[in-house]
Every structure is written in C-alpha cells, then in structure tokens.
Coordinates of C-alpha atoms (C1' of nucleotides) in Angstrom, one line a residue:
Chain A
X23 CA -59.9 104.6 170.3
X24 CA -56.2 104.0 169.0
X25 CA -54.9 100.5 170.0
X26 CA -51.5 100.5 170.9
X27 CA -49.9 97.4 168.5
X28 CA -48.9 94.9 170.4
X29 CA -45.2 94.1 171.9
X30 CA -43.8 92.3 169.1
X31 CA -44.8 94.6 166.2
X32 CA -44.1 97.3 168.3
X33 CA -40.1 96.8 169.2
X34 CA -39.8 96.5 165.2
X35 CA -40.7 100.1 164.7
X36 CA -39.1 101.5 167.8
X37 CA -35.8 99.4 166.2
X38 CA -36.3 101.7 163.1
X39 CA -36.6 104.7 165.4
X40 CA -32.9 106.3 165.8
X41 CA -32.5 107.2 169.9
X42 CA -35.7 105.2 170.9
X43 CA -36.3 105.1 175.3
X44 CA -34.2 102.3 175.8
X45 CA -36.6 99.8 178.6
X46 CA -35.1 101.1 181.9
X47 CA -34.6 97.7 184.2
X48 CA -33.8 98.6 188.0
X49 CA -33.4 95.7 190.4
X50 CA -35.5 95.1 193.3
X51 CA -34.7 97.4 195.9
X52 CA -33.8 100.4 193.6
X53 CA -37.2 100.4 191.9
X54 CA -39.2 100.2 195.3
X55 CA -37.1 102.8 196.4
X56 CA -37.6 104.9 193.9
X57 CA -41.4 104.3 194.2
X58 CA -42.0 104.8 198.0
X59 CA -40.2 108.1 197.5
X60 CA -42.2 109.2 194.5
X61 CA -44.9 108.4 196.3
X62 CA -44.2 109.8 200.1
X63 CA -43.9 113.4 198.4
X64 CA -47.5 113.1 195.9
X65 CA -49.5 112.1 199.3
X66 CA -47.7 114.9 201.5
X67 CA -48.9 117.7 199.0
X68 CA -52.0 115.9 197.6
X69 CA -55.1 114.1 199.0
X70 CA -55.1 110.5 198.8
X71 CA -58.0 111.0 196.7
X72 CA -56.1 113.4 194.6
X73 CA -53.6 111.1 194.2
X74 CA -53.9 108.1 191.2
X75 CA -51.5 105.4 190.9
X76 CA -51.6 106.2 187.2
X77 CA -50.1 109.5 187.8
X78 CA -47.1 107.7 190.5
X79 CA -46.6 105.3 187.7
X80 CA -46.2 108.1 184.7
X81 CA -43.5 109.8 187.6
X82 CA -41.8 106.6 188.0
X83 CA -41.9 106.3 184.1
X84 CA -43.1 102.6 184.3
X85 CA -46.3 101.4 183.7
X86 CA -49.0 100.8 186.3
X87 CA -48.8 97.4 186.2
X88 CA -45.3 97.5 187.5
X89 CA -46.3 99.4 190.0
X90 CA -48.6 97.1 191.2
X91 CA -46.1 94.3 190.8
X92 CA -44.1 96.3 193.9
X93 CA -47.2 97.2 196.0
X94 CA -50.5 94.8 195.6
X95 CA -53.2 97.9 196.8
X96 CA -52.9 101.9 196.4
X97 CA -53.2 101.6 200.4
X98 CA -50.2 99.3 200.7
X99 CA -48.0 102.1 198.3
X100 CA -49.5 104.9 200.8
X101 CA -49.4 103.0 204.2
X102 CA -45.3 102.0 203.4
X103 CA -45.2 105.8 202.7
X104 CA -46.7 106.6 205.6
X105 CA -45.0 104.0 207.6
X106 CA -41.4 105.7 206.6
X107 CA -42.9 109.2 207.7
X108 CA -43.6 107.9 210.7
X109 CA -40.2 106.0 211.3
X110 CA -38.3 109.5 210.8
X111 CA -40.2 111.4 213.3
X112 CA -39.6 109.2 216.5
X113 CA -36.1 108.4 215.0
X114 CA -35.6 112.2 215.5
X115 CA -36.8 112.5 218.6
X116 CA -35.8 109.5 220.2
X117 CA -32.1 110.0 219.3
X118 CA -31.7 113.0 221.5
X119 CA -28.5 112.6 223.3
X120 CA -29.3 110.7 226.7
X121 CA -28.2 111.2 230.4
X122 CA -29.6 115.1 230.6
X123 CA -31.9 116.0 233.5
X124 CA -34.9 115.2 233.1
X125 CA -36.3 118.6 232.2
X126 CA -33.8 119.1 229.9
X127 CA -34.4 115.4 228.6
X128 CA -37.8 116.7 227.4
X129 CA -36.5 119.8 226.3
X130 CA -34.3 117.9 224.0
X131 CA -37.1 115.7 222.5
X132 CA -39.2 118.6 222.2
X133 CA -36.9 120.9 220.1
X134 CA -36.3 117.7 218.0
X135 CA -40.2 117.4 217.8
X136 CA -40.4 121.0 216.5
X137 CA -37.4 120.8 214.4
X138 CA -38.5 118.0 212.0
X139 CA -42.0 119.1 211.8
X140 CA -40.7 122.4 210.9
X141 CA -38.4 120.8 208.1
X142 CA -41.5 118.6 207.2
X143 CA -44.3 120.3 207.8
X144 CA -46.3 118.6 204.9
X145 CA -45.7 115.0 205.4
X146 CA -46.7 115.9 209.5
X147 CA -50.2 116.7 208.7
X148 CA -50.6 114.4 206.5
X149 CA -49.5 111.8 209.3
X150 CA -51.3 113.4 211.8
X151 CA -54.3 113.9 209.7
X152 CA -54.3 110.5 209.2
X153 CA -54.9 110.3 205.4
X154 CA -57.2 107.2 204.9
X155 CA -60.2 108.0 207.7
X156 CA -60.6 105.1 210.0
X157 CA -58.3 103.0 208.1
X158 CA -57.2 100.3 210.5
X159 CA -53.6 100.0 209.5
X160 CA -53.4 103.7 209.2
X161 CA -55.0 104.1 212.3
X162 CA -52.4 101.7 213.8
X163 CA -49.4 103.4 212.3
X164 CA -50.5 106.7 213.9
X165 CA -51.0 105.0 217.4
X166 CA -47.9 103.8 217.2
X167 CA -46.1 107.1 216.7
X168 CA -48.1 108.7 219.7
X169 CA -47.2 105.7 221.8
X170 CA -43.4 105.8 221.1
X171 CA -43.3 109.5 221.4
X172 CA -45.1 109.1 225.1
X173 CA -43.2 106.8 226.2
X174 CA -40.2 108.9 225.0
X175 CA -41.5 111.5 227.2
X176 CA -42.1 109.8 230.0
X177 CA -40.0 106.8 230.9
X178 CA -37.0 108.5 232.2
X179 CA -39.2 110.8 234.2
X180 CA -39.2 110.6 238.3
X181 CA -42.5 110.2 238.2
X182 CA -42.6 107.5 236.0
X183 CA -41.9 104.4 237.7
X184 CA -44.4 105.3 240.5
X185 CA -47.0 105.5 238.2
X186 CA -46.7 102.8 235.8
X187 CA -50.2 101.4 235.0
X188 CA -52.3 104.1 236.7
X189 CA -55.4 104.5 234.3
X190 CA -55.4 108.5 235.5
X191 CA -51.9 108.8 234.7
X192 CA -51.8 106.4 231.5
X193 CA -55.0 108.8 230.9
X194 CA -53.3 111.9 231.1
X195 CA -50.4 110.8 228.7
X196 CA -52.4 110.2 226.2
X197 CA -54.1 114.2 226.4
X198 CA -50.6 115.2 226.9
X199 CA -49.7 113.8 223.5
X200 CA -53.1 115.3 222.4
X201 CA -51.8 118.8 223.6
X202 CA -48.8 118.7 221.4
X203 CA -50.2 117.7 218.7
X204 CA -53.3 120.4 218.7
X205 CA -51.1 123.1 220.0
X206 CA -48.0 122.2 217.1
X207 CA -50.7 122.4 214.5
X208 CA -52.1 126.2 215.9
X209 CA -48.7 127.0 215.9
X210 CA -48.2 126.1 212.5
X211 CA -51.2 127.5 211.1
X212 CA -51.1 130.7 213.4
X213 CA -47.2 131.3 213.4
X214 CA -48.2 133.0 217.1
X215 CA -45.3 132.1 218.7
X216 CA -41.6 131.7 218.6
X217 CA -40.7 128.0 218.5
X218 CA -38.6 128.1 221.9
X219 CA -41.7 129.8 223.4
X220 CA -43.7 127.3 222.0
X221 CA -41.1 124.1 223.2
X222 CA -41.2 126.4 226.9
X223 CA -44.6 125.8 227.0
X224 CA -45.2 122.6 226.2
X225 CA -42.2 121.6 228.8
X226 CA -44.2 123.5 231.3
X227 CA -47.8 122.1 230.3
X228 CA -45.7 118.4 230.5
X229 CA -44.7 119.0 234.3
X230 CA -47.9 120.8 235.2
X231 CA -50.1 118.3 233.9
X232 CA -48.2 115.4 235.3
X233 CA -48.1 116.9 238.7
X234 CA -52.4 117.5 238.1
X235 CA -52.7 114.1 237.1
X236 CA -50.6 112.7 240.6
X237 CA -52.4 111.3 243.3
X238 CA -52.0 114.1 245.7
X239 CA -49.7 111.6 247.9
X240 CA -46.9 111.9 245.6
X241 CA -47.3 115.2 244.3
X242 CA -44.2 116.1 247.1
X243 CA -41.6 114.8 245.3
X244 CA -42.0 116.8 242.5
X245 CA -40.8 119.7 242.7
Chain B
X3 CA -77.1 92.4 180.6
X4 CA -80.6 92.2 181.1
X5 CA -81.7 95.8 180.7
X6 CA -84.9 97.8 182.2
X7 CA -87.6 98.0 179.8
X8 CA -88.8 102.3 179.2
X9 CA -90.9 103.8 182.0
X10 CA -94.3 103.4 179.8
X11 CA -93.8 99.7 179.0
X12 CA -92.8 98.8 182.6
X13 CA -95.8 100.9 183.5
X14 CA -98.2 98.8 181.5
X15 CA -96.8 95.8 183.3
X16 CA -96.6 96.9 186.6
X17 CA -100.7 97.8 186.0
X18 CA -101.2 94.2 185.4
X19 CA -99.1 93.4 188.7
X20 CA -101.7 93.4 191.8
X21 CA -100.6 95.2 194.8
X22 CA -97.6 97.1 192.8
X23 CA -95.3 99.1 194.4
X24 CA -96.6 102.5 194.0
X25 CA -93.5 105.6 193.4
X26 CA -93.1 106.9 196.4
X27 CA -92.9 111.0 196.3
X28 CA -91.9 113.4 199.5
X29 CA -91.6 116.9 198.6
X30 CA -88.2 118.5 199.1
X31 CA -88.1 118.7 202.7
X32 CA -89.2 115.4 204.0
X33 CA -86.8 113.4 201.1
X34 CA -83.7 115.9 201.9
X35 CA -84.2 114.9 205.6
X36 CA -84.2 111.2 205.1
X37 CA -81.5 110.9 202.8
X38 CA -79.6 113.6 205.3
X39 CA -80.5 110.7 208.3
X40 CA -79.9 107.8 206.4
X41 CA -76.1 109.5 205.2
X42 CA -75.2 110.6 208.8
X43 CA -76.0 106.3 209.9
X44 CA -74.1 104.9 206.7
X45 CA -71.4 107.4 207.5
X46 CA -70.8 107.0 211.1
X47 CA -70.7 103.0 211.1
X48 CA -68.7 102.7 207.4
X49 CA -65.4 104.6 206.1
X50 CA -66.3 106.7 203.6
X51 CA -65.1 104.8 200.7
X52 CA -67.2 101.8 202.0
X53 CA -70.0 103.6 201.5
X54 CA -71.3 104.0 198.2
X55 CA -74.0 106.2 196.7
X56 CA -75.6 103.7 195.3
X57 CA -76.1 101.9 198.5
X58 CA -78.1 105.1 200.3
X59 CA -80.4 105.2 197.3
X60 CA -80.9 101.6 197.9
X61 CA -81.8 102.0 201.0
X62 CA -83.6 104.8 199.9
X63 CA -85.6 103.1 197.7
X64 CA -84.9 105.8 195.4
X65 CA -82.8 106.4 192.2
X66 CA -79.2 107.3 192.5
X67 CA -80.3 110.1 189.7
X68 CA -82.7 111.5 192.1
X69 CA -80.0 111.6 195.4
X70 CA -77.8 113.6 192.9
X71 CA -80.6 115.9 192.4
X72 CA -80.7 116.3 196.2
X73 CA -76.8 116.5 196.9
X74 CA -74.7 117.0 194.0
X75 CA -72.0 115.1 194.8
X76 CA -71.1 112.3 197.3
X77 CA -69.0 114.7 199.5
X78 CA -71.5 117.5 199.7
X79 CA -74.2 114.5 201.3
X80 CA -71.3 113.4 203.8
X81 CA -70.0 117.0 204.8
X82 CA -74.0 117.7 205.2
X83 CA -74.0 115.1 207.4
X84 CA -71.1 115.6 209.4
X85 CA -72.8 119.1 209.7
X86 CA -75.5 118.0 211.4
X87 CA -73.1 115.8 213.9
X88 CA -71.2 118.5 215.2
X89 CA -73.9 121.2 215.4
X90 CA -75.5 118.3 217.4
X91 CA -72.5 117.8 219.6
X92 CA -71.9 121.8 220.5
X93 CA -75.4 122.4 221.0
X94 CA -75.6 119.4 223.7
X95 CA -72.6 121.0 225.5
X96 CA -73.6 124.9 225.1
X97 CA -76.6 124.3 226.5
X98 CA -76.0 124.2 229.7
X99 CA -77.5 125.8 232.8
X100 CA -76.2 129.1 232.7
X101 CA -75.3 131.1 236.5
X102 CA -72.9 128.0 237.6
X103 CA -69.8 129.1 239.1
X104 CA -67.3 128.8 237.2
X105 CA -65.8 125.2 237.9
X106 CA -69.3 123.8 237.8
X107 CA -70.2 125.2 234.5
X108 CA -67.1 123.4 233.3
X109 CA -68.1 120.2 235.3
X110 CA -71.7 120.7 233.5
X111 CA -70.3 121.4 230.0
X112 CA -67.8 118.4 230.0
X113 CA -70.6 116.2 231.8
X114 CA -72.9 117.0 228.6
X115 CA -69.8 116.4 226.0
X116 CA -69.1 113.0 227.6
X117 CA -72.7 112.2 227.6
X118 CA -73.1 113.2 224.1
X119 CA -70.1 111.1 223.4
X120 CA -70.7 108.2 225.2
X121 CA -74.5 108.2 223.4
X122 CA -73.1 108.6 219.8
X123 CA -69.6 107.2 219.9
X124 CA -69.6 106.5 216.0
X125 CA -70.9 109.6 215.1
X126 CA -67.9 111.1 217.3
X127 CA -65.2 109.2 216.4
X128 CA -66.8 109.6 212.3
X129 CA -66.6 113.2 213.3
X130 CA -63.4 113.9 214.9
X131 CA -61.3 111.3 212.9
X132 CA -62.4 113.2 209.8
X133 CA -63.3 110.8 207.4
X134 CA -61.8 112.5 204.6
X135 CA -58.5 113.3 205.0
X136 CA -57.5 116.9 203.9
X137 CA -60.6 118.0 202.8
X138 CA -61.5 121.8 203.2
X139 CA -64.8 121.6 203.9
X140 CA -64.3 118.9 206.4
X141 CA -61.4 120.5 207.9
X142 CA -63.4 123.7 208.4
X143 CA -66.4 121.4 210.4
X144 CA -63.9 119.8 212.7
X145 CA -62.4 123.1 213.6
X146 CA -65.3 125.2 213.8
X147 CA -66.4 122.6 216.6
X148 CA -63.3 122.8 218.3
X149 CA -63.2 126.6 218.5
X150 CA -67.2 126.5 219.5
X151 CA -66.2 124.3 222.6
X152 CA -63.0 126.1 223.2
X153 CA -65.2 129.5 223.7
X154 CA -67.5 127.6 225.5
X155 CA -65.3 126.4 228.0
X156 CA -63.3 129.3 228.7
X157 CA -65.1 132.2 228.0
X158 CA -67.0 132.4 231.4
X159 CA -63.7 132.0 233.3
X160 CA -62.2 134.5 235.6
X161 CA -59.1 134.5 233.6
X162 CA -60.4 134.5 230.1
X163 CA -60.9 138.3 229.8
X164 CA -56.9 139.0 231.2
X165 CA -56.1 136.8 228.1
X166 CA -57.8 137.3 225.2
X167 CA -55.5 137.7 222.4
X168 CA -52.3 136.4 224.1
X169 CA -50.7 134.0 222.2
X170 CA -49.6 131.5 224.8
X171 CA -53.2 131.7 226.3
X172 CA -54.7 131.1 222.5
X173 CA -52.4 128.4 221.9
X174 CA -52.9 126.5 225.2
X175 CA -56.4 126.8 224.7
X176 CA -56.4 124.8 221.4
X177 CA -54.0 122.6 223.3
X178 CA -56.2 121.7 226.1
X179 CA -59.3 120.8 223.3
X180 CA -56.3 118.7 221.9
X181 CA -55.6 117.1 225.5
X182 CA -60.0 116.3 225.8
X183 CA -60.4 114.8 222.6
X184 CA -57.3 112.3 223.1
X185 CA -58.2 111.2 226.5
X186 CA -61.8 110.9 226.0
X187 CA -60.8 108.8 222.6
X188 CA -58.3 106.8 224.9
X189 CA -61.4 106.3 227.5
X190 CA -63.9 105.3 224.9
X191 CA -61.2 102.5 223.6
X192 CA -59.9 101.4 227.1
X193 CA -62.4 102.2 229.6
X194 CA -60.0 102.3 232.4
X195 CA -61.8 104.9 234.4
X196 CA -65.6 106.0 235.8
X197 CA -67.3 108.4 233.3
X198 CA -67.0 111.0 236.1
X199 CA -63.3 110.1 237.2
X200 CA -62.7 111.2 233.3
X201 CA -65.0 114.6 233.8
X202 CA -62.9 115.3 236.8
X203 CA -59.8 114.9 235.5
X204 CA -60.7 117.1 232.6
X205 CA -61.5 119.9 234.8
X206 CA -58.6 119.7 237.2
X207 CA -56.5 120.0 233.8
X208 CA -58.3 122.4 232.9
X209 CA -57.3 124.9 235.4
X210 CA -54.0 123.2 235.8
X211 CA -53.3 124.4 232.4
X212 CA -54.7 127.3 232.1
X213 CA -52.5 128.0 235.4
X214 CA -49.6 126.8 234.0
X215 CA -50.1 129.0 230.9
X216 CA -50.9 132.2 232.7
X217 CA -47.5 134.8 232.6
X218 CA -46.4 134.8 236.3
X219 CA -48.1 138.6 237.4
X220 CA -51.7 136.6 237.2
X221 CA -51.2 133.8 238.6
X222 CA -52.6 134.3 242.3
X223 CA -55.6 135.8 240.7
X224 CA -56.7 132.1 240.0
X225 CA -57.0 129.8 242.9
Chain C
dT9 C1' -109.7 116.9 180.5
dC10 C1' -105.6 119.2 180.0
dA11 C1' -101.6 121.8 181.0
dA12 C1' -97.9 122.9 183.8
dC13 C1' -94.8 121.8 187.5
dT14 C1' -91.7 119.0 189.9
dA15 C1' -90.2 114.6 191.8
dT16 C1' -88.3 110.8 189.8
dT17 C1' -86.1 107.5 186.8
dG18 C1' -82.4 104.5 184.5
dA19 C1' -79.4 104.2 180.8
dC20 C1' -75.1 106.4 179.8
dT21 C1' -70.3 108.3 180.4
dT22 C1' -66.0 108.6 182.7
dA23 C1' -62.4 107.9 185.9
dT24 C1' -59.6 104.9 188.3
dG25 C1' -58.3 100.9 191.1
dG26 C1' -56.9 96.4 190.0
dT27 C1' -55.6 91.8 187.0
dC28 C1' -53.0 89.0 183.9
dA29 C1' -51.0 86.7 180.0
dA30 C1' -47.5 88.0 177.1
dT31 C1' -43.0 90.2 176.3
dA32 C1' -38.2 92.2 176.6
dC33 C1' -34.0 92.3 178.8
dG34 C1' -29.8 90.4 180.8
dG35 C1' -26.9 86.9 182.4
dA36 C1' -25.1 82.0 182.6
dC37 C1' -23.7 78.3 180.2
dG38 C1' -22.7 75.2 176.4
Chain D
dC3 C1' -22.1 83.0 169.3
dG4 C1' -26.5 81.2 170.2
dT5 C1' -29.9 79.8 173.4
dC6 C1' -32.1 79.0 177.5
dC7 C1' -33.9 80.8 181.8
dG8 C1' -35.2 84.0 185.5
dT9 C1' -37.2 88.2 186.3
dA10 C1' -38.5 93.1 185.4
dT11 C1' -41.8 95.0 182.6
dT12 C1' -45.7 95.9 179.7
dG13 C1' -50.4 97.3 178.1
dA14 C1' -54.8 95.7 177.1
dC15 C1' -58.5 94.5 179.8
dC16 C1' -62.0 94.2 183.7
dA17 C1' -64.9 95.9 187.5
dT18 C1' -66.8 99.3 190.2
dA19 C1' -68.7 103.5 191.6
dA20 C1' -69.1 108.5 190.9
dG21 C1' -71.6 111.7 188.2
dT22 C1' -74.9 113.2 183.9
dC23 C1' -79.1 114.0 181.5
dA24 C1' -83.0 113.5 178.6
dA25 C1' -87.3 111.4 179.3
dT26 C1' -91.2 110.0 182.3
dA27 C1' -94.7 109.8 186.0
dG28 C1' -97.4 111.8 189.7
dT29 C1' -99.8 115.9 191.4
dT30 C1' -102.3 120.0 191.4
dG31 C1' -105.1 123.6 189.7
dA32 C1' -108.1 125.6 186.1

DNA sequence: TCAACTATTGACTTATGGTCAATACGGACG
DNA sequence: CGTCCGTATTGACCATAAGTCAATAGTTGA
C-alpha cells in the first residue's frame, strides 16, 4: 500500500504545488459547530451503523483524528446530536404563548408538536426510534423529552394539582405520551388524516383519557 | 501469535490426549435451534453491539465459520431471534378463551400480555425497544406485532365492524397500542401499581378511547 | 474398505472505531 | 524580523469484530 510521506517532506512538495489547500484552522466553537451539524443531518437520514466517523470527518474535510479531538466516542458525536434534536422539539412546544384556556393551552402545544415534526420529520424518528438500542444515555435523552413534553401537557391543567403523585394518573401520562407518539408516527407513515384532525384528536384522547384515568370522585369538575 | 497447528496434526495429538473432547455434530435442526436459543438469551440481556458472534460460538462450543453457515450474518441470527420473541408474545395473548364478552376477552387478552411481560421482561423490552435502530427487517417485526395485537384487541368489539377503514378509528387504534406499551414499560420500571390495577386501567382506556374516537352518530351504541 | 455427503474448522480478509506522537499554523514578544 | 509558545491538526498505527473460504473430520451406506 502507498505511504503517505511524512509531514515534513510533505509541506515541501505541496510548497512547489501552485494553489495547494491551504490547512483550514477554525477555533473552538466554530469547528464543533460545524461538526455536530454535519453530524445531526448523516444520523437523521442514515443508520448509526451506516454512519462512519471517517465519512463525518471527509464532510468536515479534517481528518478523523480531529474529529476525535472534539468528541472522545462516535456515541458522544451522536448523543450531542441527538441531545440538540431533542432541545428543539420541547423548545417548540414549550414556547407556545401562555395564559390560553386550558384546552386551547394543549391545542397550542399540539399544533407546535405537529408543526416541527412535520418540518423535521427525519431527525423525529430517529429521536424517537431511539438510534443506539438500550443505550443508557440515549435512553435518558429520550425520557427526558417525553417527560418535559408531559409535563408541558399537564401542569396547567385543572386536573393537575389534584392529582399530583397518583401512580394511576402518573400512569396514564405516560400512555398518553405513548398515544402521541404511535398515533404521530401512523400519521406520518399513513398520511390518513389532516393535521388539525389529527391535533383534534389527540386534544380529545388528552381530556378523555384524563377524565378515564380520575378517580370517579373528581371526575365532576371536569367538564 | 501462537497459531493452531492443521486439523490432521492436531488430530494426531489429540489421539494421544486421554478422554479428548470429541467434535460434537447435531444435524441441521437441533444446531439451528440452539444457536437460535442461545441468540434470543445473549440478545435479550446485552445491546446488540455488546454481543459479538464470536461470543455465541463460544458459548456454542462451535466455530464462528460454522454459525455463519447457519446464519449468514450477525443481523439475520438477531432478527431470527427477535422472530421468535414476538411470535411468542402474540401467540400468549391470541390465545385466549374465545366466547368472552367483550370486556372480558380484553381483560383476558391484556391479563395474558402482562403475564407474558412480567415473565420475560428482557425479551420485551429487547423486543419493543428495537435493538437496532432503523433497521427494516426489525422495524417490520415490531410492527407486525403491534398490528397482530391491535386486531386482537379490537376485532371482536361491538364497534370494530362500524369502523373499519375510518381513519380516526385506524389511527386511534395504533394510538391506544402506543398508550399500552408506554404504561406497561412505565409499570415494569416503577412498579407503582398491582398487576391487575394496570390490566384495569388498560381496559377502561380502552373503551374510553375508542369512545372518544367514535364520530358522534355512534356513540350511544357503546355503553 | 471406500466413496460420497455434510457438518465443521480456523486462518484469512476487511472495515472501522479509537490512539498518539509529531507537525503546522498563528500570534505575542523581544 | 526572528523565534518561542499554545493550540488546532495530521496521518500512521492499533485493536476488535464481522464476514469468507478452502480444507478437514465424522457419518452413513454400499
């Protein structure tokens, strides 16, 4: 196989070469940047099998040594990915302007739910889907996102404070998140439905379930 | 490295060895099952990438060359695997005492899923976490599963033949399998509830839901 | 005893994640 | 202008594990 000659030697024939790649040098920030973007878009649209730093690091134009200079594992480049994903989904639902009714509340973070996965359709599975299979960090990124979306959902709710540490209730959050989730993907896949029939529905699954899920004491002040 | 000496020279030797371990040969059948049984164990307690192929032919006591010849690559052994796990999980829950009214065969078929769960949680979670992210053929295991149990549980309702095809019926139904497998994974980790509080709140949602997702004109058919 | 069939082997190749000592670039300072 | 120093960058190298294949050993029947 053909050695490349080392550094030295090297920068004496590129010096004879007119126009040679000048060393591009970015500082800190830039060049992690530049990498965690690079490599947010290869593991939306590829496997994380299918994806080999080598092939980031020819993108970046750098060599994979650099790259592991920014990023010690291949699951640290994708988990900071995956991390950023993550961050821009309950940013856009959780800045939904506050003070509505509540139904209109979760109307609001619904239609911002829909709207971004729509926009970002590839990088939402491959959250969801959870890349890396019983990866623990992984595993905690996505639990965090269903957790902050919940609680989104839930806390301004009447319902809410009555409930607060009820293991049927806290139960039935959870499934509730479940719902959306399985019922966004069909509706991805299947296109069946109109996305304000689809945020309808899950507004109406949200109260029904919740009102399922009361102890039949409270289920009065409801409705 | 020290290396092997040729199959007829380590033949002589081993002749000379009293009480030599003798090659052990199955015929097709009996080897495919054992390496089939000892993938679905490694699987189902390791992630996938923690699991090597060299490992089951360890534990084998066989050649990797001849677990190739068996399963020609690493995925084909886990997705044969997985297979096995969810034709074992649907079959637990379709069969089920038939004649029930319709709540109770519900009850029945969520009893037997939790059962089955509660009896192989690794397997499950191996299963339904999808140990290879994006894969097709994995993919296509997890859902066929979910659509099997889907039909299960609502094809023997009173208001599954009003619905069929209807796309807010279709979608809620994937929805509700979404709300089970969160809830049940949330129970599994937390154990806040009784096994059969669980069952009973999945069947109350059930019909909650399936209420909620009904147009208008049907719903006093239901309760 | 031999031939044919098939289960089985293990050395080999290849792909890729990860390491590290050496190097090039740019700025600060005399 | 030179030269020292900090840091971004390199590329050869290593280790591991998936996957290949020609050769071998055990079995069965004539």
């Amino acid at each position: 196989m053909l050695r490349m000659p080392p550094g030295r030697v090297r920068r004496v024939i590129r010096q004879a070469v007119r126009g040679r790649p000048r060393r591009v040098r970015l500082d800190n920030d830039q060049r992690r940047a530049q990498l965690l973007a690079l490599a947010r878009a290869a593991f939306s649209d590829r496997a994380y099998d299918d994806v080999s730093i080598d092939d980031i690091a020819r993108e970046a134009k750098i060599s994979k040594g650099l790259l592991y200079h920014y990023f010690p594992t291949k699951r640290d480049l994708y988990v900071a990915g995956l991390r950023e994903i993550a961050a821009d989904l309950v940013q856009a639902v959780t800045s939904v302007p506050p003070n509505l009714a509540p139904i209109d509340q979760a109307r609001a973070g619904l239609d911002a739910y829909l709207d971004h996965i729509t926009r970002h359709a590839r990088a939402y599975v491959s959250l969801m889907r959870g890349g890396i299979g019983s990866d623990p960090e992984v595993a905690e990124v996505v639990e965090g996102v269903r957790t902050q979306l919940a609680d989104t959902f839930v806390k301004d709710q009447p319902f809410a404070p009555l409930l607060a540490g009820n293991a049927r209730f806290e139960t039935t959050v959870r499934g509730w998140i479940g719902f959306v989730e399985h019922a966004t993907i069909d509706w991805c896949v299947h296109q069946r439905m109109s996305r304000d029939d689809l945020r309808e529905l899950l507004v109406e699954i949200l109260f029904g379930i919740m009102k399922a899920a009361l102890p039949p004491v409270f289920r009065p002040t409801l409705s």
